[in-house]
Amino acid sequence: MRTFPGPALSILLVFLSTTGLCASPVAPRAQLLGHASASARAILLPARASGLETVALSFTPLKVFTDDAELIIVDQDGHAHLSELPDTRFYRVAAANAPGLAGVLAVADAGNIFGLVRSGTEFSQLRFAPDGQLTLDRIDMGAVPARDFRCANDHSASGMSMDATGMLGHVMPAEPDPAAASAAYTARIAIETDTEFLGRFSGNTTNATSYVGGLIGFTSTIYDAQVQTNMQVSFLRLWTSPDPYVESTPECLLLESGNYWNANQTSTSRTTMHFLSGKTTTAGIAWIGVLCRGAFTTSQSAVGASCSSLAASGSFGGGYGVTEGISGSFNPGSPSVVWDVAGVAHEIGHNFNSPHTHCYGGIGGSPDPVDQCYASESGCYAGTPSLPGPQGQGSGTIMSYCQLRAGGFSNVALTLGAGHPFGVLPGRVPSRMFAHVQSQAGSNPGCLALQAIDLIFANGFD
């Protein structure tokens, strides 16, 4: 990853309220801790960084939990308790002088914060320095473990692709442009976990809950910008006792969790459920095109699985996805949170009806795939794998497998494809996802709420 040469900079502190602007000598730490989201649209604070002439960051309150969100904590005796959400505030991060900069900051009541900011292919941690000033610490992506994250959809049978399967090999018309929409949708995301996930936080349910909020919040900023759909957590369950899931492979965990939820969680209102697993395997899998989808019968063979605890077929399917290998940690020395975001955004992208980008041949008005980064998925690109752009320059996108080519994760930009300069019509991806959102919302308006976009202060600036 490129470095930020140059001296560290500090700039003026400005507070933006609904009534006007006023200068303040108060340190950013005190400003954020004293900021009430109900009384202000955004707060502008200085941040120290290298290589930028000015770093004026805007923090706009970000809603990551629904008003009726449920936090369920299962105790050591197996009893489920409805608990209060921790008093953690979340903010969308933007910068007036850097339109491509975006991120999320979580501020706990005790003053602890964690934040992740991206600008192009660069990532930075946002934290408080000992003097109370905000600092942007560049994450060295070379320090990210070479995790061979794979989406298990690539070797599943055709039943896995559902909506997309019948479309491969046929030129489909261009999808609607989400950027032209005048309203945004809200997806209710239910989060299931396992005991290994809570173990990543040493059993601290407050930290685990805040991390989930930040993870879904960051993913939401990507989808909000490109699919006009924001995400809010409507349900989160943490297991301090042994969880009911015995399977370990992503394919089997998808079927097992689907079986459990179809039997026990039918009353849980959701657009989709995502399983965050702390198991050490770094992989994921998800059903394609299943927003607002109810239970359906499928089989182990449909996902290429062999699951000892399950019947050969059953009520396994629905609006579900799994990401294994969630790290739950965030510091510059262990920047695995970037993998967490990429994995979750990728798998949820399947729920939004996107196949992998090397499978877009014949979809969205072009006979060619978006990229040729992978060549071993049935019905998809089958030539010699190659990147759509220079190695290490983020030429791949979230729904790609470009991290498997030389250069690793530096080949992937955290974008779904809107305005992306590499590949063949990468904007087909978010357009296809948006078409699925519109279709499902039309049939299930209570599943994907629609509201007008407030263009004023939409990016934190007037």
XYZ file of C-alpha atoms in Angstrom:
462
model
C 0.000 0.000 0.000
C 1.198 3.516 -0.726
C 2.423 5.598 2.190
C 1.353 9.110 3.158
C 4.548 11.191 2.927
C 4.713 14.579 4.543
C 4.282 16.233 7.941
C 1.390 15.681 10.305
C -1.191 18.459 10.210
C -3.723 19.896 12.633
C -6.529 22.265 11.640
C -9.275 24.334 13.208
C -12.163 22.752 15.065
C -15.632 23.727 13.875
C -18.996 22.553 15.197
C -21.902 22.462 12.753
C -25.353 22.657 14.313
C -28.792 23.109 12.819
C -28.630 26.794 13.658
C -25.221 27.680 12.291
C -21.472 27.481 12.775
C -19.400 28.329 15.782
C -15.719 27.919 16.495
C -14.657 25.951 19.536
C -11.339 25.439 21.309
C -12.505 22.145 22.818
C -10.469 19.040 21.962
C -12.053 16.614 19.478
C -12.320 13.891 22.128
C -14.448 16.099 24.359
C -16.497 17.299 21.379
C -17.390 13.786 20.259
C -18.180 12.577 23.764
C -20.409 15.597 24.334
C -22.090 15.484 20.959
C -25.796 14.655 21.055
C -26.983 13.344 17.707
C -30.483 14.710 18.297
C -29.265 18.303 18.475
C -26.958 18.449 15.462
C -26.761 17.170 11.919
C -22.997 16.874 11.781
C -19.868 17.717 13.668
C -16.683 18.845 11.918
C -13.438 17.940 13.650
C -9.746 18.086 12.836
C -7.723 14.942 12.332
C -3.969 14.580 12.095
C -2.635 12.658 9.129
C 0.240 12.653 6.699
C 0.254 13.635 3.073
C -2.946 15.722 3.059
C -3.071 19.530 3.005
C -6.141 19.579 5.238
C -8.020 16.886 7.108
C -11.423 18.267 8.059
C -13.567 15.271 8.861
C -17.345 15.396 9.057
C -19.110 13.087 11.515
C -22.800 12.629 10.738
C -24.896 10.508 13.129
C -25.419 7.058 11.622
C -28.259 4.790 12.663
C -27.021 1.191 12.722
C -29.670 -0.417 14.956
C -33.405 -0.257 14.261
C -35.706 1.352 16.822
C -37.065 -2.088 17.681
C -33.708 -3.885 17.601
C -33.398 -6.918 19.851
C -30.153 -7.876 21.582
C -30.455 -11.437 22.877
C -27.765 -12.776 25.194
C -27.886 -16.486 25.966
C -26.404 -17.201 29.409
C -24.361 -20.167 30.598
C -27.534 -22.062 31.493
C -28.921 -21.645 27.999
C -31.498 -19.026 28.987
C -32.059 -16.199 26.502
C -32.271 -12.656 27.888
C -33.452 -9.540 26.072
C -30.757 -6.977 26.893
C -30.302 -3.260 26.382
C -28.081 -2.095 23.573
C -24.859 -0.447 24.767
C -24.741 3.343 24.653
C -22.482 3.480 21.624
C -22.904 6.254 19.071
C -22.047 5.713 15.431
C -21.028 8.330 12.874
C -20.596 8.355 9.125
C -17.197 9.881 8.294
C -16.598 12.089 5.247
C -14.222 14.871 4.181
C -15.001 18.025 2.199
C -11.610 18.046 0.502
C -11.586 14.305 -0.266
C -14.877 13.182 -1.898
C -13.703 9.564 -2.070
C -13.047 9.336 1.660
C -15.664 7.466 3.687
C -15.839 5.541 6.908
C -17.547 4.861 10.205
C -16.668 5.832 13.763
C -18.098 4.209 16.898
C -17.910 6.155 20.164
C -18.673 4.303 23.390
C -20.059 6.102 26.423
C -16.828 5.363 28.287
C -14.890 7.274 25.638
C -13.448 4.325 23.748
C -13.664 4.617 19.981
C -12.916 2.565 16.935
C -13.112 3.850 13.406
C -12.243 2.713 9.911
C -11.777 5.108 6.996
C -11.132 4.262 3.362
C -9.984 6.429 0.491
C -9.562 4.524 -2.753
C -7.517 1.450 -1.876
C -6.081 3.085 1.263
C -7.394 2.309 4.755
C -6.775 4.140 8.006
C -7.662 3.636 11.633
C -9.329 6.615 13.278
C -8.391 6.955 16.940
C -7.728 9.400 19.755
C -4.118 10.298 20.457
C -3.053 10.755 24.105
C -3.527 14.530 23.732
C -7.199 14.039 22.813
C -6.726 14.830 19.130
C -8.090 12.590 16.398
C -5.501 10.768 14.323
C -5.685 8.872 11.067
C -3.211 5.986 11.185
C -2.643 4.374 7.820
C -3.177 0.617 7.841
C -0.348 -1.293 6.218
C -2.261 -3.802 4.127
C 0.951 -5.768 3.819
C 0.478 -6.588 7.494
C -2.896 -8.188 6.841
C -2.481 -11.972 7.098
C -2.558 -13.670 3.717
C -5.977 -15.160 4.401
C -7.235 -17.234 1.504
C -10.830 -16.062 1.874
C -13.090 -17.881 -0.509
C -16.800 -17.654 -1.045
C -18.029 -21.244 -1.100
C -20.618 -20.291 -3.738
C -17.943 -20.939 -6.374
C -18.148 -24.706 -6.055
C -21.815 -25.088 -5.221
C -24.311 -26.728 -7.512
C -26.505 -24.636 -9.778
C -29.289 -24.510 -7.199
C -27.115 -22.194 -5.166
C -27.388 -19.361 -7.639
C -31.168 -19.360 -7.740
C -32.229 -16.164 -9.520
C -28.927 -15.800 -11.358
C -28.571 -19.352 -12.624
C -31.028 -19.170 -15.479
C -29.590 -15.881 -16.674
C -25.990 -16.905 -17.230
C -25.157 -17.120 -20.910
C -28.014 -14.844 -21.975
C -27.581 -11.138 -22.649
C -29.832 -9.324 -20.222
C -30.864 -5.667 -20.566
C -29.233 -2.995 -18.468
C -30.627 -2.670 -14.955
C -31.965 0.599 -13.453
C -29.388 3.114 -12.286
C -29.484 3.350 -8.465
C -27.823 6.775 -8.593
C -30.962 8.151 -10.263
C -33.211 7.067 -7.390
C -34.945 9.726 -5.304
C -35.573 7.432 -2.350
C -33.544 5.007 -0.261
C -34.448 1.636 1.192
C -33.633 0.232 4.618
C -32.702 -3.427 4.969
C -33.289 -5.027 8.369
C -30.271 -7.237 9.051
C -30.607 -9.998 11.633
C -27.261 -11.175 12.988
C -26.654 -14.659 14.340
C -23.332 -15.602 15.940
C -21.626 -18.519 17.665
C -19.657 -18.917 20.885
C -16.426 -18.578 18.920
C -17.520 -15.111 17.806
C -18.072 -13.880 21.365
C -14.778 -15.517 22.295
C -13.057 -13.072 19.935
C -14.093 -10.387 22.436
C -13.145 -12.416 25.521
C -16.831 -12.727 26.354
C -17.433 -8.957 26.470
C -20.946 -8.571 25.040
C -20.735 -4.757 24.935
C -17.628 -4.800 22.762
C -19.073 -7.532 20.555
C -22.306 -5.583 20.039
C -20.461 -2.367 19.215
C -18.242 -4.213 16.765
C -21.267 -5.649 14.972
C -22.721 -2.141 14.782
C -19.531 -0.763 13.275
C -19.164 -3.667 10.855
C -22.714 -3.417 9.506
C -22.514 0.387 9.625
C -19.416 0.437 7.410
C -20.989 -2.067 5.015
C -24.112 0.086 4.971
C -22.183 3.142 3.770
C -21.102 1.177 0.685
C -24.584 -0.096 -0.107
C -26.233 3.224 0.666
C -23.986 5.015 -1.823
C -24.282 2.460 -4.634
C -27.514 0.495 -4.122
C -29.556 3.217 -2.363
C -30.061 0.787 0.503
C -28.836 1.276 4.030
C -28.559 -1.505 6.561
C -29.668 -1.538 10.173
C -29.299 -4.372 12.657
C -32.740 -5.488 13.809
C -31.676 -8.572 15.771
C -28.409 -9.729 17.347
C -27.851 -12.867 19.382
C -24.710 -13.551 21.399
C -24.000 -16.950 22.928
C -22.142 -17.119 26.257
C -23.231 -20.759 26.503
C -22.679 -23.457 23.873
C -24.568 -22.531 20.708
C -26.737 -25.028 18.805
C -24.458 -25.112 15.755
C -22.168 -28.118 15.404
C -21.177 -27.822 11.740
C -17.941 -26.067 10.812
C -17.764 -25.752 7.022
C -19.500 -22.701 5.517
C -21.760 -24.857 3.332
C -22.987 -26.935 6.265
C -23.238 -23.943 8.586
C -25.444 -22.198 6.015
C -27.792 -25.187 5.898
C -27.702 -25.781 9.657
C -28.406 -22.164 10.575
C -31.144 -21.997 7.947
C -32.723 -25.108 9.420
C -32.562 -23.614 12.932
C -33.957 -20.239 11.913
C -36.745 -21.731 9.814
C -37.817 -23.718 12.871
C -37.253 -21.166 15.637
C -37.079 -17.598 14.268
C -40.079 -17.250 11.975
C -41.353 -14.290 14.017
C -38.062 -12.368 13.742
C -38.684 -9.501 11.307
C -35.791 -9.247 8.865
C -34.763 -8.573 5.293
C -32.005 -11.143 5.589
C -30.028 -12.941 8.297
C -26.252 -13.035 8.344
C -24.242 -15.443 10.469
C -20.991 -14.020 11.865
C -18.794 -16.903 12.950
C -15.585 -16.741 14.929
C -14.462 -20.124 13.616
C -10.943 -20.022 12.211
C -11.916 -20.933 8.643
C -11.911 -17.793 6.489
C -14.739 -18.457 4.098
C -18.320 -17.536 3.392
C -21.401 -18.573 1.498
C -24.859 -17.146 0.851
C -28.010 -17.752 -1.129
C -28.349 -15.507 -4.170
C -31.343 -13.234 -4.696
C -33.140 -13.921 -1.417
C -33.965 -10.568 0.187
C -37.273 -10.926 2.046
C -37.360 -14.586 1.021
C -39.093 -17.118 3.253
C -38.030 -20.680 3.956
C -37.579 -23.151 1.126
C -36.594 -26.786 0.870
C -33.189 -27.645 -0.527
C -30.539 -30.318 -0.180
C -26.949 -30.833 0.854
C -26.061 -31.669 -2.731
C -27.349 -28.253 -3.842
C -24.410 -26.624 -2.067
C -21.921 -29.443 -2.537
C -22.003 -30.265 1.167
C -21.675 -33.327 3.358
C -23.113 -32.451 6.763
C -23.238 -35.268 9.301
C -25.784 -33.579 11.585
C -28.352 -32.853 8.862
C -30.741 -34.816 6.711
C -29.994 -35.066 3.005
C -32.653 -32.436 2.338
C -34.923 -30.229 4.370
C -36.112 -26.713 5.119
C -32.600 -25.266 4.960
C -33.008 -22.342 2.572
C -34.043 -18.721 2.983
C -32.623 -15.221 3.194
C -29.375 -16.363 4.792
C -25.614 -15.980 4.508
C -22.514 -16.934 6.492
C -19.111 -15.337 7.008
C -16.567 -17.384 8.960
C -13.244 -16.169 10.326
C -14.508 -12.877 11.793
C -11.531 -11.401 13.641
C -13.259 -8.933 15.948
C -10.025 -7.002 16.383
C -8.973 -3.612 15.131
C -5.597 -2.013 15.562
C -2.911 -1.006 13.055
C -0.840 -4.054 14.007
C -3.710 -6.429 13.251
C -5.885 -4.798 10.595
C -8.029 -7.865 9.963
C -11.187 -5.759 10.253
C -10.722 -4.922 6.572
C -11.168 -8.602 5.811
C -14.238 -8.696 8.046
C -15.858 -5.853 6.101
C -14.927 -7.300 2.708
C -16.194 -10.775 3.581
C -19.508 -9.595 5.011
C -20.122 -7.098 2.190
C -19.377 -9.845 -0.351
C -21.713 -12.459 1.122
C -24.566 -10.015 1.702
C -24.047 -8.984 -1.921
C -25.163 -12.466 -2.946
C -28.385 -12.013 -0.964
C -28.852 -8.818 -3.005
C -28.827 -11.031 -6.131
C -25.271 -10.593 -7.360
C -23.203 -13.544 -8.561
C -19.421 -13.207 -8.652
C -18.079 -10.670 -11.113
C -16.412 -13.395 -13.215
C -19.955 -14.776 -13.726
C -21.482 -11.638 -15.288
C -21.089 -12.783 -18.890
C -24.521 -12.255 -20.452
C -25.847 -10.181 -17.555
C -26.591 -6.467 -17.745
C -26.098 -5.861 -21.446
C -22.679 -7.417 -22.096
C -21.595 -10.915 -23.111
C -18.382 -10.476 -21.108
C -17.811 -10.894 -17.371
C -16.843 -7.864 -15.323
C -13.415 -9.399 -14.701
C -11.454 -12.589 -15.319
C -9.919 -13.043 -11.887
C -11.176 -16.609 -11.428
C -11.827 -19.463 -13.828
C -13.032 -22.465 -11.825
C -16.694 -21.681 -11.203
C -19.223 -23.637 -13.216
C -21.001 -21.617 -15.903
C -18.667 -18.637 -15.524
C -15.424 -17.378 -17.078
C -13.208 -20.334 -17.956
C -10.069 -18.859 -19.560
C -6.736 -17.850 -18.086
C -7.250 -15.826 -14.888
C -6.008 -12.238 -14.951
C -6.589 -8.928 -13.217
C -8.669 -6.216 -14.921
C -5.999 -3.634 -14.080
C -2.525 -3.157 -12.568
C -1.547 -5.437 -9.707
C -2.045 -3.909 -6.280
C -4.134 -0.972 -7.517
C -7.606 -2.101 -6.451
C -8.791 -3.071 -9.927
C -11.135 -5.720 -8.516
C -14.358 -5.090 -6.609
C -16.196 -6.533 -3.613
C -17.962 -9.283 -5.579
C -14.745 -10.364 -7.302
C -12.117 -12.998 -6.566
C -9.264 -10.676 -7.502
C -7.702 -11.114 -4.054
C -6.661 -14.598 -5.213
C -4.324 -13.166 -7.836
C -0.789 -11.914 -7.119
C -1.107 -8.773 -5.014
C -3.722 -10.208 -2.681
C -6.225 -7.895 -1.081
C -4.535 -4.809 -2.546
C -6.186 -5.894 -5.803
C -9.638 -5.214 -4.356
C -11.325 -1.847 -3.858
C -14.234 -1.740 -1.405
C -16.727 -0.797 -4.083
C -19.546 -2.723 -5.708
C -18.572 -1.224 -9.059
C -20.316 2.130 -9.497
C -17.901 4.436 -11.315
C -15.098 1.877 -11.040
C -12.457 2.443 -13.758
C -11.531 -1.217 -14.301
C -13.325 -4.201 -15.774
C -16.180 -4.484 -18.273
C -19.177 -2.407 -17.211
C -18.659 -2.905 -13.454
C -21.696 -0.723 -12.775
C -23.797 -3.732 -13.786
C -23.249 -5.141 -10.305
C -24.894 -2.430 -8.160
C -27.554 -1.900 -10.843
C -28.521 -5.560 -10.709
C -28.595 -5.465 -6.914
C -30.778 -2.348 -6.938
C -33.211 -3.996 -9.348
C -33.591 -6.867 -6.872
C -34.204 -4.419 -4.022
C -36.891 -2.613 -6.024
C -38.549 -5.878 -6.996
C -38.593 -7.294 -3.476
C -39.704 -4.008 -1.924
C -42.605 -3.854 -4.349
C -43.765 -7.283 -3.246
C -42.824 -6.878 0.426
C -42.996 -3.164 1.361
C -42.711 -3.984 5.059
C -39.470 -5.853 4.460
C -37.610 -3.001 2.745
C -38.836 0.354 4.015
C -38.623 3.239 1.559
C -37.990 6.863 2.451
C -37.125 10.012 0.516
C -33.446 10.897 0.334
C -32.506 13.997 2.307
C -30.054 15.634 -0.064
C -29.188 18.372 2.410
C -26.138 17.334 4.410
C -26.267 13.942 2.654
C -22.482 13.767 2.737
C -22.050 15.762 5.914
C -21.623 19.122 4.181
C -24.036 21.845 3.127
